[in-house]
PDB file of C-alpha atoms in Angstrom:
ATOM      1  CA  MET A1015      -0.403  -0.043   0.008  1.00 54.00           C
ATOM      2  CA  TYR A1016       1.440   4.101  -0.721  1.00 59.00           C
ATOM      3  CA  THR A1017       2.122   6.377   1.487  1.00 65.00           C
ATOM      4  CA  ASN A1018       3.905   9.006   1.530  1.00 68.00           C
ATOM      5  CA  LYS A1019       5.321   8.608   5.297  1.00 73.00           C
ATOM      6  CA  LYS A1020       7.472   5.849   4.305  1.00 80.00           C
ATOM      7  CA  PRO A1021      11.557   6.879   3.732  1.00 83.00           C
ATOM      8  CA  ILE A1022      11.802   7.772   0.079  1.00 84.00           C
ATOM      9  CA  LYS A1023      15.056   6.192  -0.938  1.00 89.00           C
ATOM     10  CA  PHE A1024      17.679   7.210  -3.636  1.00 91.00           C
ATOM     11  CA  HIS A1025      20.255   5.960  -6.160  1.00 94.00           C
ATOM     12  CA  ILE A1026      22.258   8.258  -6.911  1.00 95.00           C
ATOM     13  CA  GLU A1027      25.259   8.416 -10.251  1.00 95.00           C
ATOM     14  CA  LEU A1028      27.478  11.481  -8.337  1.00 96.00           C
ATOM     15  CA  THR A1029      30.149  11.173 -11.151  1.00 97.00           C
ATOM     16  CA  ASP A1030      30.674   9.981 -14.776  1.00 96.00           C
ATOM     17  CA  LYS A1031      34.349  10.504 -13.832  1.00 97.00           C
ATOM     18  CA  CYS A1032      36.718   6.678 -13.925  1.00 96.00           C
ATOM     19  CA  ASN A1033      39.864   6.030 -12.783  1.00 96.00           C
ATOM     20  CA  ALA A1034      39.395   2.106 -14.713  1.00 95.00           C
ATOM     21  CA  LEU A1035      38.573   1.234 -18.211  1.00 93.00           C
ATOM     22  CA  CYS A1036      36.682  -2.074 -17.367  1.00 92.00           C
ATOM     23  CA  VAL A1037      36.754  -3.263 -20.904  1.00 87.00           C
ATOM     24  CA  GLN A1038      32.894  -3.991 -20.778  1.00 88.00           C
ATOM     25  CA  CYS A1039      31.940  -0.736 -18.480  1.00 91.00           C
ATOM     26  CA  SER A1040      28.977   1.905 -20.293  1.00 92.00           C
ATOM     27  CA  ARG A1041      31.292   4.290 -20.025  1.00 92.00           C
ATOM     28  CA  ASN A1042      33.656   2.820 -22.047  1.00 91.00           C
ATOM     29  CA  MET A1043      34.662   1.528 -25.422  1.00 91.00           C
ATOM     30  CA  ILE A1044      36.372  -0.819 -28.259  1.00 90.00           C
ATOM     31  CA  ASP A1045      38.144   1.389 -31.196  1.00 90.00           C
ATOM     32  CA  LYS A1046      38.370   0.222 -34.073  1.00 92.00           C
ATOM     33  CA  ASP A1047      42.149  -0.586 -33.846  1.00 93.00           C
ATOM     34  CA  GLY A1048      40.493  -2.944 -30.860  1.00 89.00           C
ATOM     35  CA  THR A1049      41.516  -0.520 -28.013  1.00 90.00           C
ATOM     36  CA  VAL A1050      39.621   0.361 -25.166  1.00 89.00           C
ATOM     37  CA  LYS A1051      39.158   4.107 -24.400  1.00 91.00           C
ATOM     38  CA  ALA A1052      36.075   6.036 -22.560  1.00 92.00           C
ATOM     39  CA  ARG A1053      33.490   7.352 -24.727  1.00 93.00           C
ATOM     40  CA  PRO A1054      33.779  10.882 -26.287  1.00 93.00           C
ATOM     41  CA  ASP A1055      30.616  11.792 -25.273  1.00 94.00           C
ATOM     42  CA  LEU A1056      31.064  11.212 -21.513  1.00 94.00           C
ATOM     43  CA  LEU A1057      30.740  14.977 -19.742  1.00 95.00           C
ATOM     44  CA  LEU A1058      32.377  13.751 -17.066  1.00 95.00           C
ATOM     45  CA  THR A1059      31.078  16.117 -14.803  1.00 96.00           C
ATOM     46  CA  GLU A1060      29.583  16.016 -10.745  1.00 97.00           C
ATOM     47  CA  LEU A1061      27.500  16.880  -8.142  1.00 97.00           C
ATOM     48  CA  THR A1062      28.554  18.668  -5.648  1.00 97.00           C
ATOM     49  CA  LEU A1063      27.487  19.712  -2.074  1.00 97.00           C
ATOM     50  CA  LYS A1064      25.661  23.165  -3.421  1.00 95.00           C
ATOM     51  CA  ASP A1065      23.895  21.101  -5.791  1.00 93.00           C
ATOM     52  CA  PHE A1066      22.587  18.318  -2.428  1.00 92.00           C
ATOM     53  CA  LYS A1067      21.400  21.076  -0.210  1.00 91.00           C
ATOM     54  CA  PHE A1068      19.061  22.011  -2.784  1.00 90.00           C
ATOM     55  CA  MET A1069      18.349  19.029  -3.807  1.00 86.00           C
ATOM     56  CA  PHE A1070      16.950  17.993  -0.431  1.00 82.00           C
ATOM     57  CA  ASP A1071      16.683  20.791   1.132  1.00 76.00           C
ATOM     58  CA  GLY A1072      13.573  21.220  -0.964  1.00 62.00           C
ATOM     59  CA  ILE A1073      12.312  17.800  -0.733  1.00 56.00           C
ATOM     60  CA  GLY A1074       9.121  18.076   1.165  1.00 49.00           C
ATOM     61  CA  ASP A1075       8.385  21.446  -1.232  1.00 51.00           C
ATOM     62  CA  VAL A1076       9.022  18.917  -3.648  1.00 50.00           C
ATOM     63  CA  MET A1077       7.723  15.973  -3.160  1.00 49.00           C
ATOM     64  CA  ASP A1078       4.558  17.883  -1.009  1.00 51.00           C
ATOM     65  CA  CYS A1079       5.080  15.523   1.961  1.00 54.00           C
ATOM     66  CA  ASP A1080       7.129  15.636   4.820  1.00 67.00           C
ATOM     67  CA  ARG A1081       9.147  12.142   4.250  1.00 73.00           C
ATOM     68  CA  PRO A1082      12.175  11.163   5.912  1.00 79.00           C
ATOM     69  CA  VAL A1083      15.447   9.731   4.006  1.00 82.00           C
ATOM     70  CA  GLY A1084      15.968   6.839   4.509  1.00 85.00           C
ATOM     71  CA  GLY A1085      19.068   6.263   2.270  1.00 91.00           C
ATOM     72  CA  VAL A1086      20.751   7.569  -0.748  1.00 94.00           C
ATOM     73  CA  THR A1087      23.365   4.617  -3.084  1.00 96.00           C
ATOM     74  CA  PHE A1088      26.308   6.640  -5.237  1.00 97.00           C
ATOM     75  CA  CYS A1089      26.689   3.423  -7.705  1.00 95.00           C
ATOM     76  CA  GLY A1090      27.315   5.008 -11.055  1.00 86.00           C
ATOM     77  CA  ASN A1091      27.060   3.278 -14.161  1.00 90.00           C
ATOM     78  CA  PHE A1092      29.268   5.062 -15.762  1.00 94.00           C
ATOM     79  CA  GLY A1093      30.597   6.682 -12.747  1.00 96.00           C
ATOM     80  CA  ASP A1094      32.399   5.263 -10.029  1.00 97.00           C
ATOM     81  CA  PRO A1095      31.574   7.938  -6.107  1.00 98.00           C
ATOM     82  CA  ILE A1096      35.150   7.850  -5.581  1.00 98.00           C
ATOM     83  CA  ALA A1097      36.652  10.310  -8.587  1.00 98.00           C
ATOM     84  CA  ALA A1098      34.044  12.921  -7.547  1.00 97.00           C
ATOM     85  CA  LYS A1099      35.814  15.531  -5.540  1.00 97.00           C
ATOM     86  CA  GLU A1100      32.840  16.907  -2.431  1.00 98.00           C
ATOM     87  CA  LEU A1101      32.079  13.562  -2.094  1.00 98.00           C
ATOM     88  CA  LEU A1102      33.336  13.587   1.501  1.00 97.00           C
ATOM     89  CA  PRO A1103      30.808  16.793   2.029  1.00 97.00           C
ATOM     90  CA  ILE A1104      28.199  15.225   0.714  1.00 97.00           C
ATOM     91  CA  CYS A1105      27.890  11.790   3.057  1.00 96.00           C
ATOM     92  CA  LYS A1106      28.400  14.367   5.619  1.00 95.00           C
ATOM     93  CA  PHE A1107      25.594  16.544   5.431  1.00 94.00           C
ATOM     94  CA  LEU A1108      23.328  12.927   4.047  1.00 93.00           C
ATOM     95  CA  ILE A1109      23.993  11.327   7.427  1.00 91.00           C
ATOM     96  CA  GLU A1110      24.367  15.153   9.470  1.00 90.00           C
ATOM     97  CA  GLU A1111      22.499  16.753   8.329  1.00 89.00           C
ATOM     98  CA  VAL A1112      19.751  14.866   5.959  1.00 88.00           C
ATOM     99  CA  ASN A1113      19.620  12.239   9.109  1.00 87.00           C
ATOM    100  CA  VAL A1114      19.438   9.389   6.368  1.00 88.00           C
ATOM    101  CA  LYS A1115      19.520   5.576   7.873  1.00 86.00           C
ATOM    102  CA  TYR A1116      21.653   3.892   5.425  1.00 90.00           C
ATOM    103  CA  ILE A1117      24.556   5.139   2.507  1.00 95.00           C
ATOM    104  CA  HIS A1118      26.116   2.736   0.664  1.00 95.00           C
ATOM    105  CA  VAL A1119      28.561   3.173  -2.304  1.00 97.00           C
ATOM    106  CA  HIS A1120      29.768   1.192  -5.237  1.00 97.00           C
ATOM    107  CA  THR A1121      34.133   1.549  -6.013  1.00 98.00           C
ATOM    108  CA  ASN A1122      36.431  -0.319  -7.610  1.00 97.00           C
ATOM    109  CA  GLY A1123      38.313   1.628  -4.424  1.00 98.00           C
ATOM    110  CA  SER A1124      41.364   2.376  -5.723  1.00 97.00           C
ATOM    111  CA  LEU A1125      40.920   6.428  -6.278  1.00 98.00           C
ATOM    112  CA  LYS A1126      41.923   9.102  -3.050  1.00 98.00           C
ATOM    113  CA  THR A1127      45.432   8.057  -0.638  1.00 98.00           C
ATOM    114  CA  THR A1128      44.785   6.008   2.753  1.00 98.00           C
ATOM    115  CA  LYS A1129      43.981   8.907   4.532  1.00 98.00           C
ATOM    116  CA  TRP A1130      40.888   9.920   3.525  1.00 98.00           C
ATOM    117  CA  TRP A1131      40.064   6.307   3.407  1.00 98.00           C
ATOM    118  CA  THR A1132      40.347   6.027   6.914  1.00 98.00           C
ATOM    119  CA  GLU A1133      38.295   9.665   6.914  1.00 97.00           C
ATOM    120  CA  PHE A1134      35.677   8.704   4.737  1.00 97.00           C
ATOM    121  CA  GLY A1135      35.118   5.983   7.657  1.00 95.00           C
ATOM    122  CA  LYS A1136      35.537   7.634  11.043  1.00 95.00           C
ATOM    123  CA  LEU A1137      32.525   8.980   9.155  1.00 94.00           C
ATOM    124  CA  PHE A1138      30.815   6.142   8.431  1.00 92.00           C
ATOM    125  CA  ALA A1139      31.641   4.140  12.297  1.00 90.00           C
ATOM    126  CA  PRO A1140      28.864   5.433  13.400  1.00 84.00           C
ATOM    127  CA  ILE A1141      26.064   4.852  10.972  1.00 80.00           C
ATOM    128  CA  SER A1142      28.283   0.817  10.284  1.00 72.00           C
ATOM    129  CA  GLN A1143      27.745   0.148  14.562  1.00 71.00           C
ATOM    130  CA  LYS A1144      24.426   0.804  14.023  1.00 70.00           C
ATOM    131  CA  ASP A1145      23.383  -1.522  12.141  1.00 65.00           C
ATOM    132  CA  ARG A1146      25.587  -2.942   9.638  1.00 59.00           C
ATOM    133  CA  SER A1147      24.031  -2.372   6.483  1.00 62.00           C
ATOM    134  CA  GLY A1148      23.533   1.240   8.223  1.00 78.00           C
ATOM    135  CA  GLY A1149      26.560   2.637   5.813  1.00 86.00           C
ATOM    136  CA  VAL A1150      28.298   0.632   3.665  1.00 94.00           C
ATOM    137  CA  VAL A1151      30.419  -0.164   0.568  1.00 96.00           C
ATOM    138  CA  THR A1152      31.429  -2.508  -2.031  1.00 97.00           C
ATOM    139  CA  PHE A1153      34.880  -2.815  -2.811  1.00 98.00           C
ATOM    140  CA  ALA A1154      34.748  -4.247  -7.036  1.00 97.00           C
ATOM    141  CA  ILE A1155      38.093  -6.396  -6.459  1.00 97.00           C
ATOM    142  CA  ASP A1156      37.939  -9.378  -9.096  1.00 96.00           C
ATOM    143  CA  GLY A1157      40.580 -10.970  -8.215  1.00 96.00           C
ATOM    144  CA  LEU A1158      43.554 -10.951  -5.993  1.00 97.00           C
ATOM    145  CA  GLU A1159      46.529  -9.774  -7.423  1.00 97.00           C
ATOM    146  CA  ASP A1160      48.530 -11.395 -10.504  1.00 97.00           C
ATOM    147  CA  THR A1161      44.679 -11.450 -11.642  1.00 97.00           C
ATOM    148  CA  HIS A1162      42.426  -7.863 -10.454  1.00 96.00           C
ATOM    149  CA  HIS A1163      43.734  -5.635 -13.054  1.00 94.00           C
ATOM    150  CA  LEU A1164      42.621  -7.893 -16.209  1.00 94.00           C
ATOM    151  CA  TYR A1165      39.398  -6.531 -15.731  1.00 94.00           C
ATOM    152  CA  ARG A1166      39.567  -3.986 -13.706  1.00 94.00           C
ATOM    153  CA  THR A1167      41.801  -1.777 -15.843  1.00 93.00           C
ATOM    154  CA  ASN A1168      43.993   0.871 -14.338  1.00 95.00           C
ATOM    155  CA  THR A1169      43.435  -0.292 -11.131  1.00 96.00           C
ATOM    156  CA  ASN A1170      46.860  -1.509  -8.350  1.00 97.00           C
ATOM    157  CA  TYR A1171      44.723  -3.982  -6.573  1.00 98.00           C
ATOM    158  CA  ASN A1172      46.951  -3.355  -3.384  1.00 98.00           C
ATOM    159  CA  LYS A1173      45.969   0.275  -3.390  1.00 98.00           C
ATOM    160  CA  VAL A1174      42.837  -1.180  -3.259  1.00 98.00           C
ATOM    161  CA  ILE A1175      43.934  -3.220  -0.273  1.00 98.00           C
ATOM    162  CA  GLU A1176      45.507  -1.079   1.503  1.00 98.00           C
ATOM    163  CA  ASN A1177      41.742   1.358   0.759  1.00 98.00           C
ATOM    164  CA  ALA A1178      39.766  -1.121   1.662  1.00 98.00           C
ATOM    165  CA  LYS A1179      41.209  -1.753   5.357  1.00 98.00           C
ATOM    166  CA  ALA A1180      42.856   2.321   5.638  1.00 98.00           C
ATOM    167  CA  PHE A1181      37.986   2.173   5.542  1.00 97.00           C
ATOM    168  CA  ILE A1182      37.227  -0.642   7.722  1.00 96.00           C
ATOM    169  CA  ASP A1183      40.347  -0.006  10.159  1.00 96.00           C
ATOM    170  CA  ALA A1184      38.704   3.400  10.849  1.00 96.00           C
ATOM    171  CA  GLY A1185      34.796   1.832  11.813  1.00 93.00           C
ATOM    172  CA  GLY A1186      34.236   1.349   7.938  1.00 93.00           C
ATOM    173  CA  SER A1187      31.480  -1.366   7.271  1.00 93.00           C
ATOM    174  CA  ALA A1188      32.820  -2.511   3.425  1.00 94.00           C
ATOM    175  CA  GLU A1189      31.895  -5.660   1.017  1.00 95.00           C
ATOM    176  CA  TRP A1190      34.299  -6.932  -1.219  1.00 96.00           C
ATOM    177  CA  SER A1191      31.508  -7.788  -4.840  1.00 96.00           C
ATOM    178  CA  MET A1192      34.676 -10.192  -7.593  1.00 97.00           C
ATOM    179  CA  ILE A1193      32.546 -10.737 -10.985  1.00 95.00           C
ATOM    180  CA  GLU A1194      34.228 -14.097 -11.484  1.00 96.00           C
ATOM    181  CA  PHE A1195      35.588 -15.195 -14.760  1.00 96.00           C
ATOM    182  CA  GLY A1196      37.717 -18.048 -16.185  1.00 96.00           C
ATOM    183  CA  HIS A1197      41.239 -15.865 -15.492  1.00 96.00           C
ATOM    184  CA  ASN A1198      39.675 -15.365 -11.773  1.00 96.00           C
ATOM    185  CA  GLU A1199      37.477 -18.047 -10.524  1.00 96.00           C
ATOM    186  CA  HIS A1200      40.738 -20.411  -8.695  1.00 97.00           C
ATOM    187  CA  GLN A1201      40.785 -17.574  -6.466  1.00 97.00           C
ATOM    188  CA  VAL A1202      37.592 -17.917  -5.179  1.00 96.00           C
ATOM    189  CA  GLU A1203      38.063 -19.363  -2.356  1.00 97.00           C
ATOM    190  CA  THR A1204      41.039 -17.153  -1.782  1.00 96.00           C
ATOM    191  CA  CYS A1205      39.100 -14.039  -1.561  1.00 95.00           C
ATOM    192  CA  LYS A1206      36.205 -15.323   0.523  1.00 94.00           C
ATOM    193  CA  GLN A1207      39.101 -16.054   2.747  1.00 93.00           C
ATOM    194  CA  LEU A1208      39.742 -12.086   2.697  1.00 91.00           C
TER     195      LEU A1208
END
C-alpha cells in the first residue's frame, strides 16, 4: 500500500568520472584498433555539495510531503562515486543534516589516499556500528594481485586493499564484490578468506 510517510530511498549517479577502463563498462568502448578507451560523449562532470543542499533542503516542498530520507546508494553506470571531489562532504551532509539511515557506495576502490579512506571510515563508523548496513562501501575486487587488473584496467590491487583496510580500520563496514571470470575463478575461495 502506498503511503507518503514511507522513507524515500535514492540511487544516485554522482559522477561520470572514473579512473578504470573496464572492458564491459558502459562508459568505455573498444576502438577500431581494439583499444579500450573512454567514450567521447562523456560529460566528465559531477554533482556537488551545493547541488545536494539544493536537492535535499527542498525535498519536502518538491514532493509535497514530509517523508524522511531512508538512504542513499551511490553506484555509477558511467562513473565511480569516489572520483567525485566532494563525496566526503556530501556524505557528511547526508548523515548529519538529512539524517539518512544508510549510505551505500560502490567503487573500484583505487582512488584517493589511505588518509582519505580513514576519514571516510570515521564518518561511516557511527552509522555502520548502529546497523551493519548503515554505512557500507562495496569494493569491486576481481581476483588477487595477479588477476584483478585484467578486468579492472588502470587499477592497482595493492592500493585497493590498502584503501579498504584503512576504511575498515577506521570503523567503516565493507563488502568485497567479485566478478568471476575464467582467469580468476580459481581464486574465489582465497578471496572469500581474505
